[in-house]
Coordinates of C-alpha atoms in Angstrom, one line a residue:
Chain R
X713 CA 0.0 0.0 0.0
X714 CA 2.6 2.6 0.9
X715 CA 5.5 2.2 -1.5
X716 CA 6.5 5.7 -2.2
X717 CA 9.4 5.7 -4.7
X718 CA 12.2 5.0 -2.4
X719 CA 15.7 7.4 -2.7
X720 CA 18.5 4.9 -2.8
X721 CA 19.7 6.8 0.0
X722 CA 17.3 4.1 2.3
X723 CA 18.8 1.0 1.1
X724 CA 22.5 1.4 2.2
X725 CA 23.7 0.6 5.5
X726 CA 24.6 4.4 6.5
X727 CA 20.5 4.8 6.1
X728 CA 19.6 1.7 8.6
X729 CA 22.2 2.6 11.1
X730 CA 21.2 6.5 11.3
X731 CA 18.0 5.3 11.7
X732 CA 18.7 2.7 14.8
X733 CA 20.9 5.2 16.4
X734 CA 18.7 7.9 16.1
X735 CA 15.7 6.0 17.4
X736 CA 17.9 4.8 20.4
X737 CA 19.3 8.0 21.2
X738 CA 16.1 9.6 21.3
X739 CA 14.6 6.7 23.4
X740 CA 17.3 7.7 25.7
X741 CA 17.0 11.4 25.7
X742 CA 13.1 10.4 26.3
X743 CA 13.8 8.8 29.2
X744 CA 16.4 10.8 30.7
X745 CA 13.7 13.6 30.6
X746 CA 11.4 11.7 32.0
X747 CA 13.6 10.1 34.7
X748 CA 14.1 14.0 35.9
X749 CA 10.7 14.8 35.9
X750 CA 9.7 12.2 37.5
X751 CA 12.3 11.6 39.6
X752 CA 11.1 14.4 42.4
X753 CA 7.8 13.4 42.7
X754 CA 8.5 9.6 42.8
X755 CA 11.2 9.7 45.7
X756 CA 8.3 11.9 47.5
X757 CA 5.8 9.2 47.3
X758 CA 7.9 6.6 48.4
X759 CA 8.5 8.8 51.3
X760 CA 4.7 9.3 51.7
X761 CA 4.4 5.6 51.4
X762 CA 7.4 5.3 54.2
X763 CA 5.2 7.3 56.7
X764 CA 2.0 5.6 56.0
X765 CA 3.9 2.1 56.0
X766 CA 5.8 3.4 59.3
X767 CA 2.4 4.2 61.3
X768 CA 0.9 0.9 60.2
X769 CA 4.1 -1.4 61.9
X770 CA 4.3 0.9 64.5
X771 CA 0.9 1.6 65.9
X772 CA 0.1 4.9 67.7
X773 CA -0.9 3.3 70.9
X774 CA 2.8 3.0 71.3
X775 CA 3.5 6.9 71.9
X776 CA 6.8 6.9 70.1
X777 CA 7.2 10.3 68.4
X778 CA 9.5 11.4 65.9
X779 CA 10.3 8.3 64.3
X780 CA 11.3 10.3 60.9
X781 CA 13.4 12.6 62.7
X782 CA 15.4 10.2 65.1
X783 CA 17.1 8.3 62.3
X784 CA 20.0 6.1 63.3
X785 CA 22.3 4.5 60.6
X786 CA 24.0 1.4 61.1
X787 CA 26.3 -1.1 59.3
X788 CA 24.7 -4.0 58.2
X789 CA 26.3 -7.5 57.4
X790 CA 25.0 -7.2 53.5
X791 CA 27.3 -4.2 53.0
X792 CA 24.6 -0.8 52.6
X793 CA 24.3 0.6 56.1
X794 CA 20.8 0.4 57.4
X795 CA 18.2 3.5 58.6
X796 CA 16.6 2.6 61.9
X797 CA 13.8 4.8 62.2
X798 CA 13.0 5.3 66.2
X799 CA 10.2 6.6 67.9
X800 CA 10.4 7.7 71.5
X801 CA 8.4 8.3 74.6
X802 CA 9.1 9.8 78.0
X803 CA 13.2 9.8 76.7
X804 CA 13.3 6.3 75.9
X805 CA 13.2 4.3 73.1
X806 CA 9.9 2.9 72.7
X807 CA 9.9 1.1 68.8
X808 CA 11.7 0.7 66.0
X809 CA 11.3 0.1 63.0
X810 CA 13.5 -0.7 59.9
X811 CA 14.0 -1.8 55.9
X812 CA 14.8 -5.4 55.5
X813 CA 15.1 -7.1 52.3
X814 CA 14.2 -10.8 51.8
X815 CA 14.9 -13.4 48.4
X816 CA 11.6 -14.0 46.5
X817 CA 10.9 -15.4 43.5
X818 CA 10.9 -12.8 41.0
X819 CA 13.8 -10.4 42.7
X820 CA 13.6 -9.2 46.4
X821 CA 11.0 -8.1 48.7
X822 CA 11.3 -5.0 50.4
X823 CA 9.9 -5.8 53.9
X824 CA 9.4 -2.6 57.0
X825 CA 9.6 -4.4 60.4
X826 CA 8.4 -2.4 63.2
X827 CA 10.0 -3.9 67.2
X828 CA 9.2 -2.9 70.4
X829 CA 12.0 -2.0 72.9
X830 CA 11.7 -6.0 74.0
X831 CA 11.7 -7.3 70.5
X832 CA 8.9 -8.1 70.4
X833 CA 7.2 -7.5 66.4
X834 CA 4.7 -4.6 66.4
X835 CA 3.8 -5.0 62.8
X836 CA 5.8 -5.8 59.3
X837 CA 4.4 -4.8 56.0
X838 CA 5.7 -5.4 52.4
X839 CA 7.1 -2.1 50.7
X840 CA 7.7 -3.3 47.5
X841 CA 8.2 -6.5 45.5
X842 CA 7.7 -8.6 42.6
X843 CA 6.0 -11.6 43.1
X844 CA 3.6 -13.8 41.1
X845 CA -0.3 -11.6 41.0
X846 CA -2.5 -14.4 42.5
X847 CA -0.3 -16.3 44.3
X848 CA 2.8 -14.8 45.6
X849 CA 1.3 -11.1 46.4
X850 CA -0.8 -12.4 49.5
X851 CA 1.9 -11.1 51.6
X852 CA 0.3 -7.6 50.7
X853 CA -1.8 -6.9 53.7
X854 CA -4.5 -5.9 51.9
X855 CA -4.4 -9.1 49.7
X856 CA -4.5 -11.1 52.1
X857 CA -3.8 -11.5 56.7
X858 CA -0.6 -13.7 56.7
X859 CA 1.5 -11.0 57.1
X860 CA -0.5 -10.0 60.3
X861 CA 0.5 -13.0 61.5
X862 CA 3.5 -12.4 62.7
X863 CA 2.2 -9.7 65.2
X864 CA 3.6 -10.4 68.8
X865 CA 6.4 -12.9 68.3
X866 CA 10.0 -12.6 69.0
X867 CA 13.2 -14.4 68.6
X868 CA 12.1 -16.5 71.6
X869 CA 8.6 -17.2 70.8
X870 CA 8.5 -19.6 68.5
X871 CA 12.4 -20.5 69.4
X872 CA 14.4 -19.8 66.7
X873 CA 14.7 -22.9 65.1
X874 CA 11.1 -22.8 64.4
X875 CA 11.6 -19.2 62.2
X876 CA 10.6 -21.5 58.7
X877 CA 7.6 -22.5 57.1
X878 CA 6.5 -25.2 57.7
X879 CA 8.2 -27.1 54.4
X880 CA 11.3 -26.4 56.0
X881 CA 10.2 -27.5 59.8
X882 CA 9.4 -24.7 61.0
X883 CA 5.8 -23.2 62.2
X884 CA 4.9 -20.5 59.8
X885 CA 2.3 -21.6 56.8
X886 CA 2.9 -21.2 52.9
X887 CA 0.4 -20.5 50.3
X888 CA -0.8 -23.3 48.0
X889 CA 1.6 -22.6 44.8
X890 CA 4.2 -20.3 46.5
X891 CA 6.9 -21.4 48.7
X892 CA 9.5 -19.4 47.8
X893 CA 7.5 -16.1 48.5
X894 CA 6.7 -17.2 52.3
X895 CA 10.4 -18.5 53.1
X896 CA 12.2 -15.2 51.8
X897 CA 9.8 -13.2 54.1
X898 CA 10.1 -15.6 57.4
X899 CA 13.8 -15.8 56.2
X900 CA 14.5 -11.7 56.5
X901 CA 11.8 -11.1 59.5
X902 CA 14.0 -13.7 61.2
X903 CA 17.5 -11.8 59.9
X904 CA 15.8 -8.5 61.3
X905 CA 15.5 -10.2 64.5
X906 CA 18.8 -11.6 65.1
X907 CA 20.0 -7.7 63.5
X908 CA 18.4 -6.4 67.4
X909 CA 19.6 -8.9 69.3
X910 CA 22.9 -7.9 68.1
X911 CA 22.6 -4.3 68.1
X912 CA 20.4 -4.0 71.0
X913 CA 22.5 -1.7 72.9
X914 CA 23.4 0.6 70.3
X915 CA 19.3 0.6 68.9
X916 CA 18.1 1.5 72.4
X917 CA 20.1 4.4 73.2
X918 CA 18.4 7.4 72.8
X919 CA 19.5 9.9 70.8
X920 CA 20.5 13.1 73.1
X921 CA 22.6 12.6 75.7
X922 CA 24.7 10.4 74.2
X923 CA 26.1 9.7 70.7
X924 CA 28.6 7.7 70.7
X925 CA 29.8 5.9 74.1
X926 CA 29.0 2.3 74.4
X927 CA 27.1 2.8 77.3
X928 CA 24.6 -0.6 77.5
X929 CA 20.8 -0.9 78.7
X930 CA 19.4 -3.7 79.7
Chain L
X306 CA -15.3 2.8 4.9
X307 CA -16.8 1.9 8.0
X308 CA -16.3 -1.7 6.6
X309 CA -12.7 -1.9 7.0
X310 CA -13.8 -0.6 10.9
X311 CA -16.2 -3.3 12.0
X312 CA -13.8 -5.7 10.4
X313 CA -10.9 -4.3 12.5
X314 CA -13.8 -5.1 15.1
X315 CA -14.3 -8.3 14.7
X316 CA -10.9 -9.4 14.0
X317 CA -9.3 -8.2 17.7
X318 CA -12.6 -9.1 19.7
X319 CA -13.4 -12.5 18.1
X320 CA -12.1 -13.6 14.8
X321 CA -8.3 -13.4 15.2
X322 CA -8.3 -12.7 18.8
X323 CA -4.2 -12.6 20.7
X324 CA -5.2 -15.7 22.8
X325 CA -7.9 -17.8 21.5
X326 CA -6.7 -17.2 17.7
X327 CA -3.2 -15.9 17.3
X328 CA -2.3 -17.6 20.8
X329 CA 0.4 -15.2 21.4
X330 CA 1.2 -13.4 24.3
X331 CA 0.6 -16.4 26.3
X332 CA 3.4 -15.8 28.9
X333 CA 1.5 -12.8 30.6
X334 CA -1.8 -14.8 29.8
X335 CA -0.9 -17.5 32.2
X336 CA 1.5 -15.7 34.8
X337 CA -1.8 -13.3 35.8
X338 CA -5.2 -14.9 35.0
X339 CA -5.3 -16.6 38.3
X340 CA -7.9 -14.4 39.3
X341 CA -10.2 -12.4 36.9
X342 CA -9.6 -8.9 38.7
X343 CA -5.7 -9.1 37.4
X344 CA -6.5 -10.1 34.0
X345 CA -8.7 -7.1 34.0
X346 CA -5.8 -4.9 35.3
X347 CA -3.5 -6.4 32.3
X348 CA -5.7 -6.5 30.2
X349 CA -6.5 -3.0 30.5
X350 CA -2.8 -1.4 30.9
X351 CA -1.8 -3.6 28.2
X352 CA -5.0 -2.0 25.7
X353 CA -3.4 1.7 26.7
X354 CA -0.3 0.2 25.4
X355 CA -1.2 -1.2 22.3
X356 CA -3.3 1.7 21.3
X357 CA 0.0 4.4 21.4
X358 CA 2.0 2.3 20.1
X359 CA 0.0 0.9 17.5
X360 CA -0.2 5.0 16.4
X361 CA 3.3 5.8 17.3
X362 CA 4.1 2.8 14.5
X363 CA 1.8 3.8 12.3
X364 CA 3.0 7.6 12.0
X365 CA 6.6 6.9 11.4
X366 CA 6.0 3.7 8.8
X367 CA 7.4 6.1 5.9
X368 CA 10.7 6.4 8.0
X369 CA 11.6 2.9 9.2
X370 CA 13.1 1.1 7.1
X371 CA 12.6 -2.9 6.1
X372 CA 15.6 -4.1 7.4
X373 CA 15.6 -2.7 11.1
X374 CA 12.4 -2.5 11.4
X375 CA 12.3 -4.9 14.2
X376 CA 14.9 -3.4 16.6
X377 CA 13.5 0.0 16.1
X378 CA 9.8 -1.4 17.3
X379 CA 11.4 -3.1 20.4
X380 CA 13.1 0.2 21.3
X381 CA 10.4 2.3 20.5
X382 CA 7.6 -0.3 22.8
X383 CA 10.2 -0.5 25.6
X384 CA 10.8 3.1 25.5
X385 CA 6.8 4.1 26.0
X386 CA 6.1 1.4 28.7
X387 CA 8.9 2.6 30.5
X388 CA 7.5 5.9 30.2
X389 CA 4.0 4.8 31.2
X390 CA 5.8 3.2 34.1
X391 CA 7.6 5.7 35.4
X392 CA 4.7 8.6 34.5
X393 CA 2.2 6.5 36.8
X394 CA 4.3 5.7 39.9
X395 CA 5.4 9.8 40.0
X396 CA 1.7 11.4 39.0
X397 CA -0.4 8.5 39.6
X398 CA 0.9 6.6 42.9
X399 CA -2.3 4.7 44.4
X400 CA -2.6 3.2 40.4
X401 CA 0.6 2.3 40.0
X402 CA 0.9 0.1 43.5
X403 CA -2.4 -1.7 41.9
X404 CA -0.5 -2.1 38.2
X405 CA 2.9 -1.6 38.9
X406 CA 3.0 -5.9 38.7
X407 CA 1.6 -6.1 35.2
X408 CA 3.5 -2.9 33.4
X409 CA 6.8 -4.1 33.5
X410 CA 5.0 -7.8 32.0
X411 CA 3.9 -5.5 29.2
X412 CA 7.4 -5.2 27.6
X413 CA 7.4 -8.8 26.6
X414 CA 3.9 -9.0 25.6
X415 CA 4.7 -10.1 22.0
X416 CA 1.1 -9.5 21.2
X417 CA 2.2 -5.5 20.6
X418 CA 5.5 -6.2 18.3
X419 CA 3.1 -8.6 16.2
X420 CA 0.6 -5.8 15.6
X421 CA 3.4 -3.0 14.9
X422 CA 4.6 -5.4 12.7
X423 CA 1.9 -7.4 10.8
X424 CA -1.2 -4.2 11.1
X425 CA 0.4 -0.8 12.4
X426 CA 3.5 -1.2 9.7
X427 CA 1.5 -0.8 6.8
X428 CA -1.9 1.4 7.7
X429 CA -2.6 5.0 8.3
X430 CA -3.2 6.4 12.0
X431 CA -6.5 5.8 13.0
X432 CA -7.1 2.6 11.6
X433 CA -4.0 1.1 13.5
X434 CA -4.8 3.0 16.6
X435 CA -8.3 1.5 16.2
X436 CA -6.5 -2.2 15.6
X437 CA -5.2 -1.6 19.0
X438 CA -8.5 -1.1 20.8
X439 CA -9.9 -4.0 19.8
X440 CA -7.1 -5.8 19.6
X441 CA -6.2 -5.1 23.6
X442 CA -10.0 -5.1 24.4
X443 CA -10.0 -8.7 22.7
X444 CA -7.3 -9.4 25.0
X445 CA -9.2 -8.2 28.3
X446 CA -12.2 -10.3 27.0
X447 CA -9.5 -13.8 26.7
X448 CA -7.8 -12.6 30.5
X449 CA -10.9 -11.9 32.3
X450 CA -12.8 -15.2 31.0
X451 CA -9.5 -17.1 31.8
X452 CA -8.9 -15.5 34.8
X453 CA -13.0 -15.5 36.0
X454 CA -12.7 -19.8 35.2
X455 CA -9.5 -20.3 37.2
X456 CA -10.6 -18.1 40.1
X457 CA -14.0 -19.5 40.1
X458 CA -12.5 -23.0 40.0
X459 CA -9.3 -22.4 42.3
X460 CA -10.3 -20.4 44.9
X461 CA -14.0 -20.1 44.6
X462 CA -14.4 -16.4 44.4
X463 CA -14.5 -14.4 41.7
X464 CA -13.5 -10.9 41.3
X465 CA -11.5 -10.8 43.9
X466 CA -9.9 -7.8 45.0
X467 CA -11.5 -5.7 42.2
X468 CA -12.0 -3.2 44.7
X469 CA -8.5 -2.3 45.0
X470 CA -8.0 -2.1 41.2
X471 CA -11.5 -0.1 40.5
X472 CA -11.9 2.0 43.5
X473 CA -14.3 1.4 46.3
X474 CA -17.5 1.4 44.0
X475 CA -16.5 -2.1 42.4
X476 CA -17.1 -3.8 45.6
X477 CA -20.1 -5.4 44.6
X478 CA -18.3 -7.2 41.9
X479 CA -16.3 -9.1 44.5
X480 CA -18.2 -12.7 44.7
X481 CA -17.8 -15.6 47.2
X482 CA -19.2 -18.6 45.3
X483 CA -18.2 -21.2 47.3
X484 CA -17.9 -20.6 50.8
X485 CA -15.0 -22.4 52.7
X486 CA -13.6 -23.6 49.1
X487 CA -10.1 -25.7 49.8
X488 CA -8.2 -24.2 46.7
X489 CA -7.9 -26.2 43.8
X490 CA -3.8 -25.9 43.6
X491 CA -3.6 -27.0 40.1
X492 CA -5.6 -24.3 38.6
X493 CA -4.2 -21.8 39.9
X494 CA -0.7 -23.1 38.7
X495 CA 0.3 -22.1 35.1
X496 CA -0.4 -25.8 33.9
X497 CA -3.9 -25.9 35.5
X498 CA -3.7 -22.4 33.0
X499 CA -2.9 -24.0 29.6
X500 CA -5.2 -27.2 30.2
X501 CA -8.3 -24.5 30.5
X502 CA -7.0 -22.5 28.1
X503 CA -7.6 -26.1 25.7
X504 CA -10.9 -26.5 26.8
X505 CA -11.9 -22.6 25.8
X506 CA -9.3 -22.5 22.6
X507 CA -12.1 -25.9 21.7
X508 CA -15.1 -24.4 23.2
X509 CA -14.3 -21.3 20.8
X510 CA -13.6 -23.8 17.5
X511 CA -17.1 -25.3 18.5
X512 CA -18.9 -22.1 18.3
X513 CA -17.1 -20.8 15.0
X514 CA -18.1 -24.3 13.7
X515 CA -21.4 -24.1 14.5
X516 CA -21.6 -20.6 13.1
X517 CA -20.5 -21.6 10.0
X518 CA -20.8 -25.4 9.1
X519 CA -18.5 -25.9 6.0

C-alpha cells in the first residue's frame, strides 16, 4: 500500500544505522527527561508511602514520636548501612522500625519491620516486590492476613529454630503454589531479629545525651 | 469505509483474537489470570499500550526502514512502557501500586510487536490505533474469561480484589461462590492455565463451527 518511490539513500547501510541510532538516542534522551521529571515526585511518594507504611508497623498506641526525625544508621552484614527509624516516649526508646530485604521469587522483597524496645514485632508490611499476582502477592496486607500474623512474636517465641515454614520445619504456613515467597519473608523477619539482638544496645540508646559511648541498657 | 472498521472489530474481539486465535502473548496470559480482577488490570494497561504504540508505528511507517524494522519497534515499545511506568508511579501513585506488577510484564507482551509489525506497519493512523483497541479489548475479553474460570474453579471467588484495582464502588463485583472452598492448587498453577486454556481455545472452535458449518 505505501510504496512511495524509495531514494536509494534508504537501502544502504549508513541509512539503517542513522535510523537505529537515532531511534535509540532519542529513546534515551526520552527517558532521561522523563527520569528527571519524574524523579522528584516519585522519591516523595515513596517517602509518603514510608510514613504511611511506618504508622501501620508501628501503631500509635505506642507513643513513640519522631520516628522520621530520630534516624540512626547502622552497618549492616550485606554491606549498605541500614536506617533505623526510632520513635520515642518519656526519653526512651519505645519502637523501632526498619528496611529489610528478603529473596523471593521474581527479585527481592522489600519488607518494614516495626519492634518494640523488647523485640517483640509490632507489625511488618511489604514495601515493595515482585512476586507472582495471585499467588505470591498475599503477603500484601490488603491481599490477604498472613502478614499480620507475625504480630507479637519474637526471637524466643517460637524459638528460633522454628523461624521457617512449615516445608522447611518450621511453624509458619505457605500458600498453595508459592513457597518461595513465604520462606524469603520468614527468612528476612528472622534476619531482622537476630539484627536487634545484636545491636540491642546501640538501637536502644536514645538519641540526646549520648552519641557515641557504648554505654549498655538492659 | 466503516467496513474496514467493524472488520478491524471483529478481527481483535473475536475472529483473530491474541489468545484464543493468534495464541500469542501467552506468557502474561498465564502468569496473571489466576484471578479475573488481574487479567482485567493487564488486560486493560496492556490495551493503553497497544493503542499508542500501534499510532506511534503507524505515523513513522514512511521512515523505518525494512531491514531494522524490528529493533526500532522493540526500542520504540520498551521506550513508552517505560515511560508509562515511570509517568504512573510519579503522577499517579495509588494506580501504579495496583498495576505496577503487570506494566513491566507488558514489555514482553509479543502481542504489541506482532501488531506494529503485521497491522500498524502498513496502515494509516486511525485505523492502526483503532486495531489496537480492539485488539487489547479482545485481549481483556481472553484474560478476564480465563482468569474468572481459574478463580471461580481455584479459589471459589470471583473478582477478587477488584475493589482495590476499580476503587471502592466495584465492591459489589467481588463474589464468594463457594464458601470455605479448599483451593484447587492446580488451577491456579500455570499448567492448570494452559489445560483450561484447551478446553476454551475448543469451546471457541465449537462455536465458529457451528456458526458456519463448512
Amino acid at each position: 500500500m505505501d510504496e512511495p518511490n524509495k531514494p536509494r539513500f534508504r537501502d544502504g547501510i549508513p541509512y539503517q544505522a542513522l535510523l537505529l541510532g537515532g531511534f535509540a538516542t532519542l529513546a534515551t534522551l526520552l527517558l532521561v527527561a522523563a527520569n528527571m521529571a519524574t524523579q522528584g515526585a516519585i522519591e516523595q511518594r515513596q517517602k509518603e508511602d514510608l510514613q504511611l507504611f511506618l504508622t501501620q508497623v508501628i501503631p500509635p498506641a505506642q507513643n513513640a514520636s519522631g520516628l522520621l526525625e530520630n534516624k540512626l544508621q547502622l552497618p549492616a552484614p550485606g554491606g549498605k548501612p541500614v536506617t533505623v527509624y526510632r520513635g520515642i516516649g518519656q526519653g526512651r526508646i519505645k519502637a523501632l522500625a526498619w528496611e529489610l530485604s528478603g529473596k523471593g521469587y521474581a527479585g527481592p522483597i522489600r519488607l518494614i519491620l516495626g519492634l518494640d524496645a523488647e523485640g517483640k514485632i509490632l507489625g511488618v508490611r511489604v514495601l515493595s516486590h515482585a512476586e507472582t499476582p495471585g499467588l505470591g502477592d498475599k503477603i500484601e496486607a490488603q491481599k490477604d492476613d498472613w502478614i499480620l500474623g507475625f504480630n507479637g512474636l519474637s526471637l524466643g517465641d517460637p524459638p528460633e529454630a522454628r523461624w521457617k515454614v512449615k516445608k522447611d520445619g518450621g511453624q509458619f504456613d505457605a500458600f498453595s503454589g508459592a513457597t518461595i515467597t513465604p520462606r524469603g519473608v520468614v527468612g528476612a523477619i528472622r534476619e531482622g531479629l537476630r539484627f536487634f539482638e545484636a545491636h540491642k544496645a546501640e538501637l536502644l540508646d536514645p538519641p540526646k545525651g549520648s552519641q557515641t559511648s557504648g554505654r549498655t541498657e538492659p | 469505509m466503516s467496513g474496514i472498521y467493524s472488520k478491524i472489530a471483529r478481527d481483535g474481539l473475536w475472529d483473530n483474537n491474541v489468545v484464543f486465535a493468534q495464541m500469542l502473548a501467552l506468557c502474561p496470559t498465564l502468569a496473571v489470570t489466576g484471578s479475573a480482577t488481574n487479567g482485567l488490570g493487564m488486560g486493560l494497561a496492556t490495551t493503553a499500550v497497544l493503542v499508542v504504540s500501534n499510532m506511534l508505528i503507524s505515523a513513522l511507517r514512511r521512515i523505518i526502514s525494512p531491514d531494522v524494522r524490528i529493533p526500532v519497534y522493540v526500542v520504540i515499545i520498551a521506550t513508552l512502557v517505560t515511560l508509562v511506568d515511570m509517568g504512573l508511579n510519579a503522577w499517579a501513585h495509588d494506580l501504579y501500586k495496583v498495576l505496577g506488577l503487570f506494566i513491566a510484564l507488558i514489555v514482553v507482551n509479543c502481542a504489541i510487536l506482532g501488531r506494529a509489525e503485521s497491522f500498524a506497519s502498513k496502515n494509516p493512523i486511525l485505523p492502526a490505533g483503532f486495531d489496537g483497541l480492539m485488539m487489547g479489548l479482545g485481549f481483556t475479553f481472553a484474560l478476564v474469561l480465563l482468569g474468572g474460570v481459574r478463580e471461580t474453579l481455584g479459589s471459589g471467588t470471583l473478582f477478587s480484589n477488584a475493589a482495590l484495582l476499580l476503587g471502592p464502588w466495584a465492591a459489589f463485583l467481588e463474589l464468594k461462590l463457594i464458601p470455605d472452598y479448599k483451593n484447587f492448587l492446580l488451577v491456579i498453577l500455570p499448567p492448570g492455565g494452559f489445560i483450561l486454556l484447551g478446553f476454551l481455545l475448543a469451546g471457541k472452535r465449537l462455536l465458529d463451527q457451528r456458526g458456519n458449518p463448512s
